[in-house]
Amino acid sequence: MNDSKFHPDPRTKLALLVFWTFAVFFSPGIGYEIGMMLLGTLFGVLSGKARLSVGMLGVYAVSMCFLLLFSTIEPNLFTTTVASFLYMMRKVLPCALLASIIVASTHVNEFMAALSHMHCPRQISIPLAVMLRYLPAIREDWNYIKDAMRMRGVNPSVIGFVRRPGLTVECLYVPLLMSGSAVADELSMAAVARGIENPAPRSCYAHIEFGWHDTVVVILGVVVLIGAITLNAMGIRL
């Protein structure tokens, strides 16, 4: 669980993610999206996920440098394909950054309690709760598999895949697929054993309520969304 004093309500985080998604859609240009990335990084640092936030900001900066580089080269099939991929990353990364911070800083119990307070249907809340627990479990197994590959002299990297693609797939992706299937079954059984299908209102050890920081975060999200829509409607490009 996140130990930072800045710990917004899970409902605030979901609302902010919705605002961010629409703001990226109506974004008036790359300058506005860079500002959103900086705000998202600040949100991650305050939430106690500085390493994750700064790392994704670095990925965004590198991808933008390559995008600007390819924009100066004469268009051809290769440059157009790479530029299209980088453009997609430019649009996706602001939301991916915020979603990653939310997943990393929100405990499943808090998330389920928040959805219960929102009277969210269980057909939606249960799959989302399992997904939040599934991703960290897969990441943990991914690290274990890579450690096992290094012990056997196999390089679990892009260079290793290029040099020995068949062995890399056999030692990395096949165990990961098997582990993913096993984790899905284990999480389903654990959720049922813990009464996830119980129709009674859920309780949570963590105290969930809106505070002053939730108000600030929601207002910031609304301002970012309204700013994107207004600038886009006025034809102002940043």
PDB file of C-alpha atoms in Angstrom:
ATOM      1  CA  MET A   1       0.000   0.000   0.000  1.00  0.00           C
ATOM      2  CA  ASN A   2       1.139   3.554  -0.605  1.00  0.00           C
ATOM      3  CA  ASP A   3       2.680   5.126   2.514  1.00  0.00           C
ATOM      4  CA  SER A   4       2.650   8.687   1.179  1.00  0.00           C
ATOM      5  CA  LYS A   5       0.661  11.313   3.088  1.00  0.00           C
ATOM      6  CA  PHE A   6      -0.822  12.366  -0.263  1.00  0.00           C
ATOM      7  CA  HIS A   7      -3.292   9.548  -0.782  1.00  0.00           C
ATOM      8  CA  PRO A   8      -6.366  10.615  -2.783  1.00  0.00           C
ATOM      9  CA  ASP A   9      -9.610   8.691  -2.700  1.00  0.00           C
ATOM     10  CA  PRO A  10      -9.774   5.932  -5.354  1.00  0.00           C
ATOM     11  CA  ARG A  11     -12.866   7.611  -6.801  1.00  0.00           C
ATOM     12  CA  THR A  12     -10.830  10.783  -7.262  1.00  0.00           C
ATOM     13  CA  LYS A  13      -8.161   8.836  -9.136  1.00  0.00           C
ATOM     14  CA  LEU A  14     -10.740   7.251 -11.445  1.00  0.00           C
ATOM     15  CA  ALA A  15     -12.311  10.644 -12.147  1.00  0.00           C
ATOM     16  CA  LEU A  16      -8.889  12.126 -12.891  1.00  0.00           C
ATOM     17  CA  LEU A  17      -8.131   9.285 -15.309  1.00  0.00           C
ATOM     18  CA  VAL A  18     -11.394   9.970 -17.163  1.00  0.00           C
ATOM     19  CA  PHE A  19     -10.582  13.688 -17.375  1.00  0.00           C
ATOM     20  CA  TRP A  20      -7.070  12.901 -18.599  1.00  0.00           C
ATOM     21  CA  THR A  21      -8.367  10.557 -21.309  1.00  0.00           C
ATOM     22  CA  PHE A  22     -10.728  13.131 -22.781  1.00  0.00           C
ATOM     23  CA  ALA A  23      -8.120  15.899 -22.401  1.00  0.00           C
ATOM     24  CA  VAL A  24      -5.645  13.885 -24.486  1.00  0.00           C
ATOM     25  CA  PHE A  25      -8.371  13.320 -27.087  1.00  0.00           C
ATOM     26  CA  PHE A  26      -9.079  17.068 -27.336  1.00  0.00           C
ATOM     27  CA  SER A  27      -5.429  18.067 -26.905  1.00  0.00           C
ATOM     28  CA  PRO A  28      -4.498  21.179 -28.941  1.00  0.00           C
ATOM     29  CA  GLY A  29      -0.927  20.008 -29.537  1.00  0.00           C
ATOM     30  CA  ILE A  30       2.239  18.405 -28.258  1.00  0.00           C
ATOM     31  CA  GLY A  31       2.976  21.297 -25.901  1.00  0.00           C
ATOM     32  CA  TYR A  32      -0.269  20.679 -24.029  1.00  0.00           C
ATOM     33  CA  GLU A  33       0.459  16.955 -23.785  1.00  0.00           C
ATOM     34  CA  ILE A  34       3.938  17.656 -22.411  1.00  0.00           C
ATOM     35  CA  GLY A  35       2.296  19.779 -19.721  1.00  0.00           C
ATOM     36  CA  MET A  36      -0.049  16.885 -18.919  1.00  0.00           C
ATOM     37  CA  MET A  37       2.931  14.533 -18.646  1.00  0.00           C
ATOM     38  CA  LEU A  38       4.634  16.915 -16.211  1.00  0.00           C
ATOM     39  CA  LEU A  39       1.471  17.200 -14.109  1.00  0.00           C
ATOM     40  CA  GLY A  40       1.076  13.409 -14.157  1.00  0.00           C
ATOM     41  CA  THR A  41       4.696  13.013 -13.046  1.00  0.00           C
ATOM     42  CA  LEU A  42       4.103  15.446 -10.186  1.00  0.00           C
ATOM     43  CA  PHE A  43       1.013  13.479  -9.183  1.00  0.00           C
ATOM     44  CA  GLY A  44       3.095  10.277  -9.165  1.00  0.00           C
ATOM     45  CA  VAL A  45       5.873  11.836  -7.092  1.00  0.00           C
ATOM     46  CA  LEU A  46       3.361  13.088  -4.520  1.00  0.00           C
ATOM     47  CA  SER A  47       1.750   9.634  -4.479  1.00  0.00           C
ATOM     48  CA  GLY A  48       5.082   8.023  -3.595  1.00  0.00           C
ATOM     49  CA  LYS A  49       5.775   6.581  -7.058  1.00  0.00           C
ATOM     50  CA  ALA A  50       8.600   8.879  -8.125  1.00  0.00           C
ATOM     51  CA  ARG A  51      10.689   6.189  -9.808  1.00  0.00           C
ATOM     52  CA  LEU A  52       7.796   4.970 -11.945  1.00  0.00           C
ATOM     53  CA  SER A  53       6.709   8.492 -12.866  1.00  0.00           C
ATOM     54  CA  VAL A  54      10.159   9.803 -13.754  1.00  0.00           C
ATOM     55  CA  GLY A  55      10.923   6.634 -15.714  1.00  0.00           C
ATOM     56  CA  MET A  56       7.826   6.980 -17.877  1.00  0.00           C
ATOM     57  CA  LEU A  57       8.551  10.688 -18.324  1.00  0.00           C
ATOM     58  CA  GLY A  58      11.980   9.702 -19.609  1.00  0.00           C
ATOM     59  CA  VAL A  59      10.434   7.241 -22.064  1.00  0.00           C
ATOM     60  CA  TYR A  60       8.116   9.988 -23.266  1.00  0.00           C
ATOM     61  CA  ALA A  61      11.023  12.428 -23.704  1.00  0.00           C
ATOM     62  CA  VAL A  62      13.059   9.916 -25.710  1.00  0.00           C
ATOM     63  CA  SER A  63      10.099   9.028 -27.928  1.00  0.00           C
ATOM     64  CA  MET A  64       9.419  12.715 -28.604  1.00  0.00           C
ATOM     65  CA  CYS A  65      13.056  13.286 -29.556  1.00  0.00           C
ATOM     66  CA  PHE A  66      12.845  10.452 -32.075  1.00  0.00           C
ATOM     67  CA  LEU A  67       9.518  11.797 -33.361  1.00  0.00           C
ATOM     68  CA  LEU A  68      11.074  15.211 -33.988  1.00  0.00           C
ATOM     69  CA  LEU A  69      14.064  13.532 -35.632  1.00  0.00           C
ATOM     70  CA  PHE A  70      11.928  11.489 -38.019  1.00  0.00           C
ATOM     71  CA  SER A  71       9.869  14.571 -38.883  1.00  0.00           C
ATOM     72  CA  THR A  72      13.007  16.115 -40.436  1.00  0.00           C
ATOM     73  CA  ILE A  73      13.755  13.064 -42.612  1.00  0.00           C
ATOM     74  CA  GLU A  74      12.273  12.610 -46.064  1.00  0.00           C
ATOM     75  CA  PRO A  75       9.167  10.424 -45.699  1.00  0.00           C
ATOM     76  CA  ASN A  76       9.353   6.779 -46.735  1.00  0.00           C
ATOM     77  CA  LEU A  77       7.746   3.536 -45.615  1.00  0.00           C
ATOM     78  CA  PHE A  78      10.091   3.007 -42.665  1.00  0.00           C
ATOM     79  CA  THR A  79      10.034   6.576 -41.326  1.00  0.00           C
ATOM     80  CA  THR A  80       6.262   6.809 -41.750  1.00  0.00           C
ATOM     81  CA  THR A  81       5.726   3.557 -39.840  1.00  0.00           C
ATOM     82  CA  VAL A  82       8.034   4.564 -36.992  1.00  0.00           C
ATOM     83  CA  ALA A  83       6.590   8.081 -36.832  1.00  0.00           C
ATOM     84  CA  SER A  84       3.053   6.661 -36.653  1.00  0.00           C
ATOM     85  CA  PHE A  85       4.076   4.396 -33.763  1.00  0.00           C
ATOM     86  CA  LEU A  86       5.738   7.284 -31.932  1.00  0.00           C
ATOM     87  CA  TYR A  87       2.669   9.465 -32.497  1.00  0.00           C
ATOM     88  CA  MET A  88       0.532   6.751 -30.918  1.00  0.00           C
ATOM     89  CA  MET A  89       2.920   6.633 -27.942  1.00  0.00           C
ATOM     90  CA  ARG A  90       2.641  10.409 -27.650  1.00  0.00           C
ATOM     91  CA  LYS A  91      -1.135  10.097 -27.291  1.00  0.00           C
ATOM     92  CA  VAL A  92      -1.157   7.031 -25.055  1.00  0.00           C
ATOM     93  CA  LEU A  93       1.646   7.749 -22.580  1.00  0.00           C
ATOM     94  CA  PRO A  94      -0.058  10.602 -20.610  1.00  0.00           C
ATOM     95  CA  CYS A  95      -2.974   8.297 -19.804  1.00  0.00           C
ATOM     96  CA  ALA A  96      -0.698   5.260 -19.366  1.00  0.00           C
ATOM     97  CA  LEU A  97       1.380   7.210 -16.843  1.00  0.00           C
ATOM     98  CA  LEU A  98      -1.663   8.140 -14.785  1.00  0.00           C
ATOM     99  CA  ALA A  99      -3.145   4.631 -14.995  1.00  0.00           C
ATOM    100  CA  SER A 100       0.160   3.075 -13.880  1.00  0.00           C
ATOM    101  CA  ILE A 101       0.336   5.398 -10.882  1.00  0.00           C
ATOM    102  CA  ILE A 102      -3.247   4.594  -9.923  1.00  0.00           C
ATOM    103  CA  VAL A 103      -2.661   0.838 -10.131  1.00  0.00           C
ATOM    104  CA  ALA A 104       0.615   1.065  -8.197  1.00  0.00           C
ATOM    105  CA  SER A 105      -0.704   3.339  -5.437  1.00  0.00           C
ATOM    106  CA  THR A 106      -4.199   1.901  -4.865  1.00  0.00           C
ATOM    107  CA  HIS A 107      -4.784  -1.210  -2.791  1.00  0.00           C
ATOM    108  CA  VAL A 108      -7.373  -3.635  -4.113  1.00  0.00           C
ATOM    109  CA  ASN A 109      -9.406  -3.382  -0.884  1.00  0.00           C
ATOM    110  CA  GLU A 110      -9.581   0.407  -1.237  1.00  0.00           C
ATOM    111  CA  PHE A 111     -10.587   0.084  -4.861  1.00  0.00           C
ATOM    112  CA  MET A 112     -13.354  -2.396  -4.094  1.00  0.00           C
ATOM    113  CA  ALA A 113     -14.639  -0.307  -1.181  1.00  0.00           C
ATOM    114  CA  ALA A 114     -14.719   2.805  -3.392  1.00  0.00           C
ATOM    115  CA  LEU A 115     -16.635   0.990  -6.127  1.00  0.00           C
ATOM    116  CA  SER A 116     -19.055  -0.325  -3.506  1.00  0.00           C
ATOM    117  CA  HIS A 117     -19.680   3.233  -2.266  1.00  0.00           C
ATOM    118  CA  MET A 118     -20.371   4.223  -5.893  1.00  0.00           C
ATOM    119  CA  HIS A 119     -22.898   1.349  -6.174  1.00  0.00           C
ATOM    120  CA  CYS A 120     -20.942   0.014  -9.141  1.00  0.00           C
ATOM    121  CA  PRO A 121     -22.350  -3.281 -10.527  1.00  0.00           C
ATOM    122  CA  ARG A 122     -20.348  -6.323  -9.509  1.00  0.00           C
ATOM    123  CA  GLN A 123     -20.077  -7.341 -13.164  1.00  0.00           C
ATOM    124  CA  ILE A 124     -17.731  -4.349 -13.469  1.00  0.00           C
ATOM    125  CA  SER A 125     -16.090  -4.097 -10.044  1.00  0.00           C
ATOM    126  CA  ILE A 126     -15.044  -7.752  -9.738  1.00  0.00           C
ATOM    127  CA  PRO A 127     -13.166  -7.963 -13.086  1.00  0.00           C
ATOM    128  CA  LEU A 128     -11.455  -4.628 -12.357  1.00  0.00           C
ATOM    129  CA  ALA A 129     -10.388  -5.781  -8.901  1.00  0.00           C
ATOM    130  CA  VAL A 130      -8.973  -9.037 -10.280  1.00  0.00           C
ATOM    131  CA  MET A 131      -7.138  -7.084 -12.995  1.00  0.00           C
ATOM    132  CA  LEU A 132      -5.524  -4.786 -10.410  1.00  0.00           C
ATOM    133  CA  ARG A 133      -4.184  -7.808  -8.539  1.00  0.00           C
ATOM    134  CA  TYR A 134      -3.285  -9.710 -11.702  1.00  0.00           C
ATOM    135  CA  LEU A 135      -0.815  -7.173 -13.101  1.00  0.00           C
ATOM    136  CA  PRO A 136       1.516  -7.058 -10.038  1.00  0.00           C
ATOM    137  CA  ALA A 137       1.465 -10.858  -9.825  1.00  0.00           C
ATOM    138  CA  ILE A 138       2.482 -11.183 -13.472  1.00  0.00           C
ATOM    139  CA  ARG A 139       5.218  -8.587 -13.024  1.00  0.00           C
ATOM    140  CA  GLU A 140       6.601 -10.544 -10.071  1.00  0.00           C
ATOM    141  CA  ASP A 141       6.639 -13.780 -12.090  1.00  0.00           C
ATOM    142  CA  TRP A 142       8.269 -11.894 -14.993  1.00  0.00           C
ATOM    143  CA  ASN A 143      11.157 -10.899 -12.712  1.00  0.00           C
ATOM    144  CA  TYR A 144      11.536 -14.467 -11.427  1.00  0.00           C
ATOM    145  CA  ILE A 145      11.659 -15.833 -14.982  1.00  0.00           C
ATOM    146  CA  LYS A 146      14.292 -13.291 -16.041  1.00  0.00           C
ATOM    147  CA  ASP A 147      16.435 -14.182 -13.019  1.00  0.00           C
ATOM    148  CA  ALA A 148      16.189 -17.860 -13.924  1.00  0.00           C
ATOM    149  CA  MET A 149      17.208 -17.073 -17.513  1.00  0.00           C
ATOM    150  CA  ARG A 150      20.302 -15.172 -16.364  1.00  0.00           C
ATOM    151  CA  MET A 151      21.333 -18.120 -14.199  1.00  0.00           C
ATOM    152  CA  ARG A 152      21.179 -20.309 -17.314  1.00  0.00           C
ATOM    153  CA  GLY A 153      23.198 -17.881 -19.435  1.00  0.00           C
ATOM    154  CA  VAL A 154      20.258 -16.555 -21.498  1.00  0.00           C
ATOM    155  CA  ASN A 155      20.030 -12.798 -21.992  1.00  0.00           C
ATOM    156  CA  PRO A 156      16.396 -11.634 -21.316  1.00  0.00           C
ATOM    157  CA  SER A 157      16.641  -8.473 -23.400  1.00  0.00           C
ATOM    158  CA  VAL A 158      15.969  -7.192 -26.899  1.00  0.00           C
ATOM    159  CA  ILE A 159      19.572  -7.934 -27.863  1.00  0.00           C
ATOM    160  CA  GLY A 160      19.217 -11.486 -26.562  1.00  0.00           C
ATOM    161  CA  PHE A 161      15.993 -11.912 -28.535  1.00  0.00           C
ATOM    162  CA  VAL A 162      17.668 -10.695 -31.742  1.00  0.00           C
ATOM    163  CA  ARG A 163      20.644 -13.003 -31.267  1.00  0.00           C
ATOM    164  CA  ARG A 164      18.736 -16.104 -30.131  1.00  0.00           C
ATOM    165  CA  PRO A 165      15.016 -15.574 -30.781  1.00  0.00           C
ATOM    166  CA  GLY A 166      13.958 -19.210 -30.483  1.00  0.00           C
ATOM    167  CA  LEU A 167      15.679 -19.793 -27.149  1.00  0.00           C
ATOM    168  CA  THR A 168      14.458 -16.473 -25.754  1.00  0.00           C
ATOM    169  CA  VAL A 169      10.836 -17.268 -26.637  1.00  0.00           C
ATOM    170  CA  GLU A 170      11.169 -20.755 -25.170  1.00  0.00           C
ATOM    171  CA  CYS A 171      12.732 -19.569 -21.907  1.00  0.00           C
ATOM    172  CA  LEU A 172      10.756 -16.361 -21.391  1.00  0.00           C
ATOM    173  CA  TYR A 173       7.395 -16.138 -23.110  1.00  0.00           C
ATOM    174  CA  VAL A 174       6.309 -19.767 -22.804  1.00  0.00           C
ATOM    175  CA  PRO A 175       6.813 -19.843 -18.987  1.00  0.00           C
ATOM    176  CA  LEU A 176       5.170 -16.427 -18.753  1.00  0.00           C
ATOM    177  CA  LEU A 177       2.056 -17.657 -20.576  1.00  0.00           C
ATOM    178  CA  MET A 178       1.854 -20.721 -18.357  1.00  0.00           C
ATOM    179  CA  SER A 179       2.368 -18.601 -15.250  1.00  0.00           C
ATOM    180  CA  GLY A 180      -0.293 -16.129 -16.394  1.00  0.00           C
ATOM    181  CA  SER A 181      -2.835 -18.907 -16.753  1.00  0.00           C
ATOM    182  CA  ALA A 182      -1.998 -20.303 -13.312  1.00  0.00           C
ATOM    183  CA  VAL A 183      -2.154 -16.843 -11.684  1.00  0.00           C
ATOM    184  CA  ALA A 184      -5.594 -16.207 -13.202  1.00  0.00           C
ATOM    185  CA  ASP A 185      -6.940 -19.457 -11.706  1.00  0.00           C
ATOM    186  CA  GLU A 186      -5.352 -18.756  -8.311  1.00  0.00           C
ATOM    187  CA  LEU A 187      -6.726 -15.219  -8.156  1.00  0.00           C
ATOM    188  CA  SER A 188     -10.210 -16.402  -9.081  1.00  0.00           C
ATOM    189  CA  MET A 189     -10.196 -19.032  -6.338  1.00  0.00           C
ATOM    190  CA  ALA A 190      -8.754 -16.599  -3.779  1.00  0.00           C
ATOM    191  CA  ALA A 191     -11.380 -13.977  -4.626  1.00  0.00           C
ATOM    192  CA  VAL A 192     -14.222 -16.455  -4.202  1.00  0.00           C
ATOM    193  CA  ALA A 193     -12.727 -17.757  -0.934  1.00  0.00           C
ATOM    194  CA  ARG A 194     -12.575 -14.214   0.439  1.00  0.00           C
ATOM    195  CA  GLY A 195     -16.232 -13.593  -0.327  1.00  0.00           C
ATOM    196  CA  ILE A 196     -15.938 -11.301  -3.309  1.00  0.00           C
ATOM    197  CA  GLU A 197     -19.420 -12.425  -4.421  1.00  0.00           C
ATOM    198  CA  ASN A 198     -20.970 -11.559  -1.049  1.00  0.00           C
ATOM    199  CA  PRO A 199     -23.848  -9.109  -1.750  1.00  0.00           C
ATOM    200  CA  ALA A 200     -23.403  -7.332   1.603  1.00  0.00           C
ATOM    201  CA  PRO A 201     -21.792  -3.847   1.591  1.00  0.00           C
ATOM    202  CA  ARG A 202     -18.015  -4.040   1.725  1.00  0.00           C
ATOM    203  CA  SER A 203     -15.879  -2.575   4.480  1.00  0.00           C
ATOM    204  CA  CYS A 204     -12.238  -1.515   4.329  1.00  0.00           C
ATOM    205  CA  TYR A 205      -9.468  -1.104   6.914  1.00  0.00           C
ATOM    206  CA  ALA A 206      -8.348   2.097   5.192  1.00  0.00           C
ATOM    207  CA  HIS A 207     -10.500   5.153   5.782  1.00  0.00           C
ATOM    208  CA  ILE A 208     -11.956   6.263   2.440  1.00  0.00           C
ATOM    209  CA  GLU A 209     -13.422   9.743   2.149  1.00  0.00           C
ATOM    210  CA  PHE A 210     -13.020  12.918   0.104  1.00  0.00           C
ATOM    211  CA  GLY A 211     -10.531  15.414   1.536  1.00  0.00           C
ATOM    212  CA  TRP A 212      -9.160  18.772   0.523  1.00  0.00           C
ATOM    213  CA  HIS A 213      -6.523  17.156  -1.694  1.00  0.00           C
ATOM    214  CA  ASP A 214      -9.288  15.273  -3.537  1.00  0.00           C
ATOM    215  CA  THR A 215     -10.985  18.583  -4.269  1.00  0.00           C
ATOM    216  CA  VAL A 216      -7.729  20.035  -5.599  1.00  0.00           C
ATOM    217  CA  VAL A 217      -7.083  17.007  -7.825  1.00  0.00           C
ATOM    218  CA  VAL A 218     -10.619  17.013  -9.258  1.00  0.00           C
ATOM    219  CA  ILE A 219     -10.512  20.762  -9.936  1.00  0.00           C
ATOM    220  CA  LEU A 220      -7.140  20.348 -11.649  1.00  0.00           C
ATOM    221  CA  GLY A 221      -8.507  17.559 -13.837  1.00  0.00           C
ATOM    222  CA  VAL A 222     -11.549  19.624 -14.808  1.00  0.00           C
ATOM    223  CA  VAL A 223      -9.347  22.639 -15.625  1.00  0.00           C
ATOM    224  CA  VAL A 224      -7.060  20.525 -17.817  1.00  0.00           C
ATOM    225  CA  LEU A 225     -10.040  19.049 -19.680  1.00  0.00           C
ATOM    226  CA  ILE A 226     -11.811  22.387 -20.158  1.00  0.00           C
ATOM    227  CA  GLY A 227      -8.541  23.979 -21.272  1.00  0.00           C
ATOM    228  CA  ALA A 228      -7.989  21.290 -23.909  1.00  0.00           C
ATOM    229  CA  ILE A 229     -11.555  21.586 -25.234  1.00  0.00           C
ATOM    230  CA  THR A 230     -11.456  25.408 -25.281  1.00  0.00           C
ATOM    231  CA  LEU A 231      -8.090  25.698 -27.024  1.00  0.00           C
ATOM    232  CA  ASN A 232      -9.034  23.022 -29.516  1.00  0.00           C
ATOM    233  CA  ALA A 233     -12.325  24.775 -30.312  1.00  0.00           C
ATOM    234  CA  MET A 234     -10.541  28.093 -30.791  1.00  0.00           C
ATOM    235  CA  GLY A 235      -8.043  26.496 -33.146  1.00  0.00           C
ATOM    236  CA  ILE A 236      -5.043  27.372 -30.933  1.00  0.00           C
ATOM    237  CA  ARG A 237      -2.196  24.905 -31.394  1.00  0.00           C
ATOM    238  CA  LEU A 238       0.492  24.480 -28.752  1.00  0.00           C
TER     239      LEU A 238
END
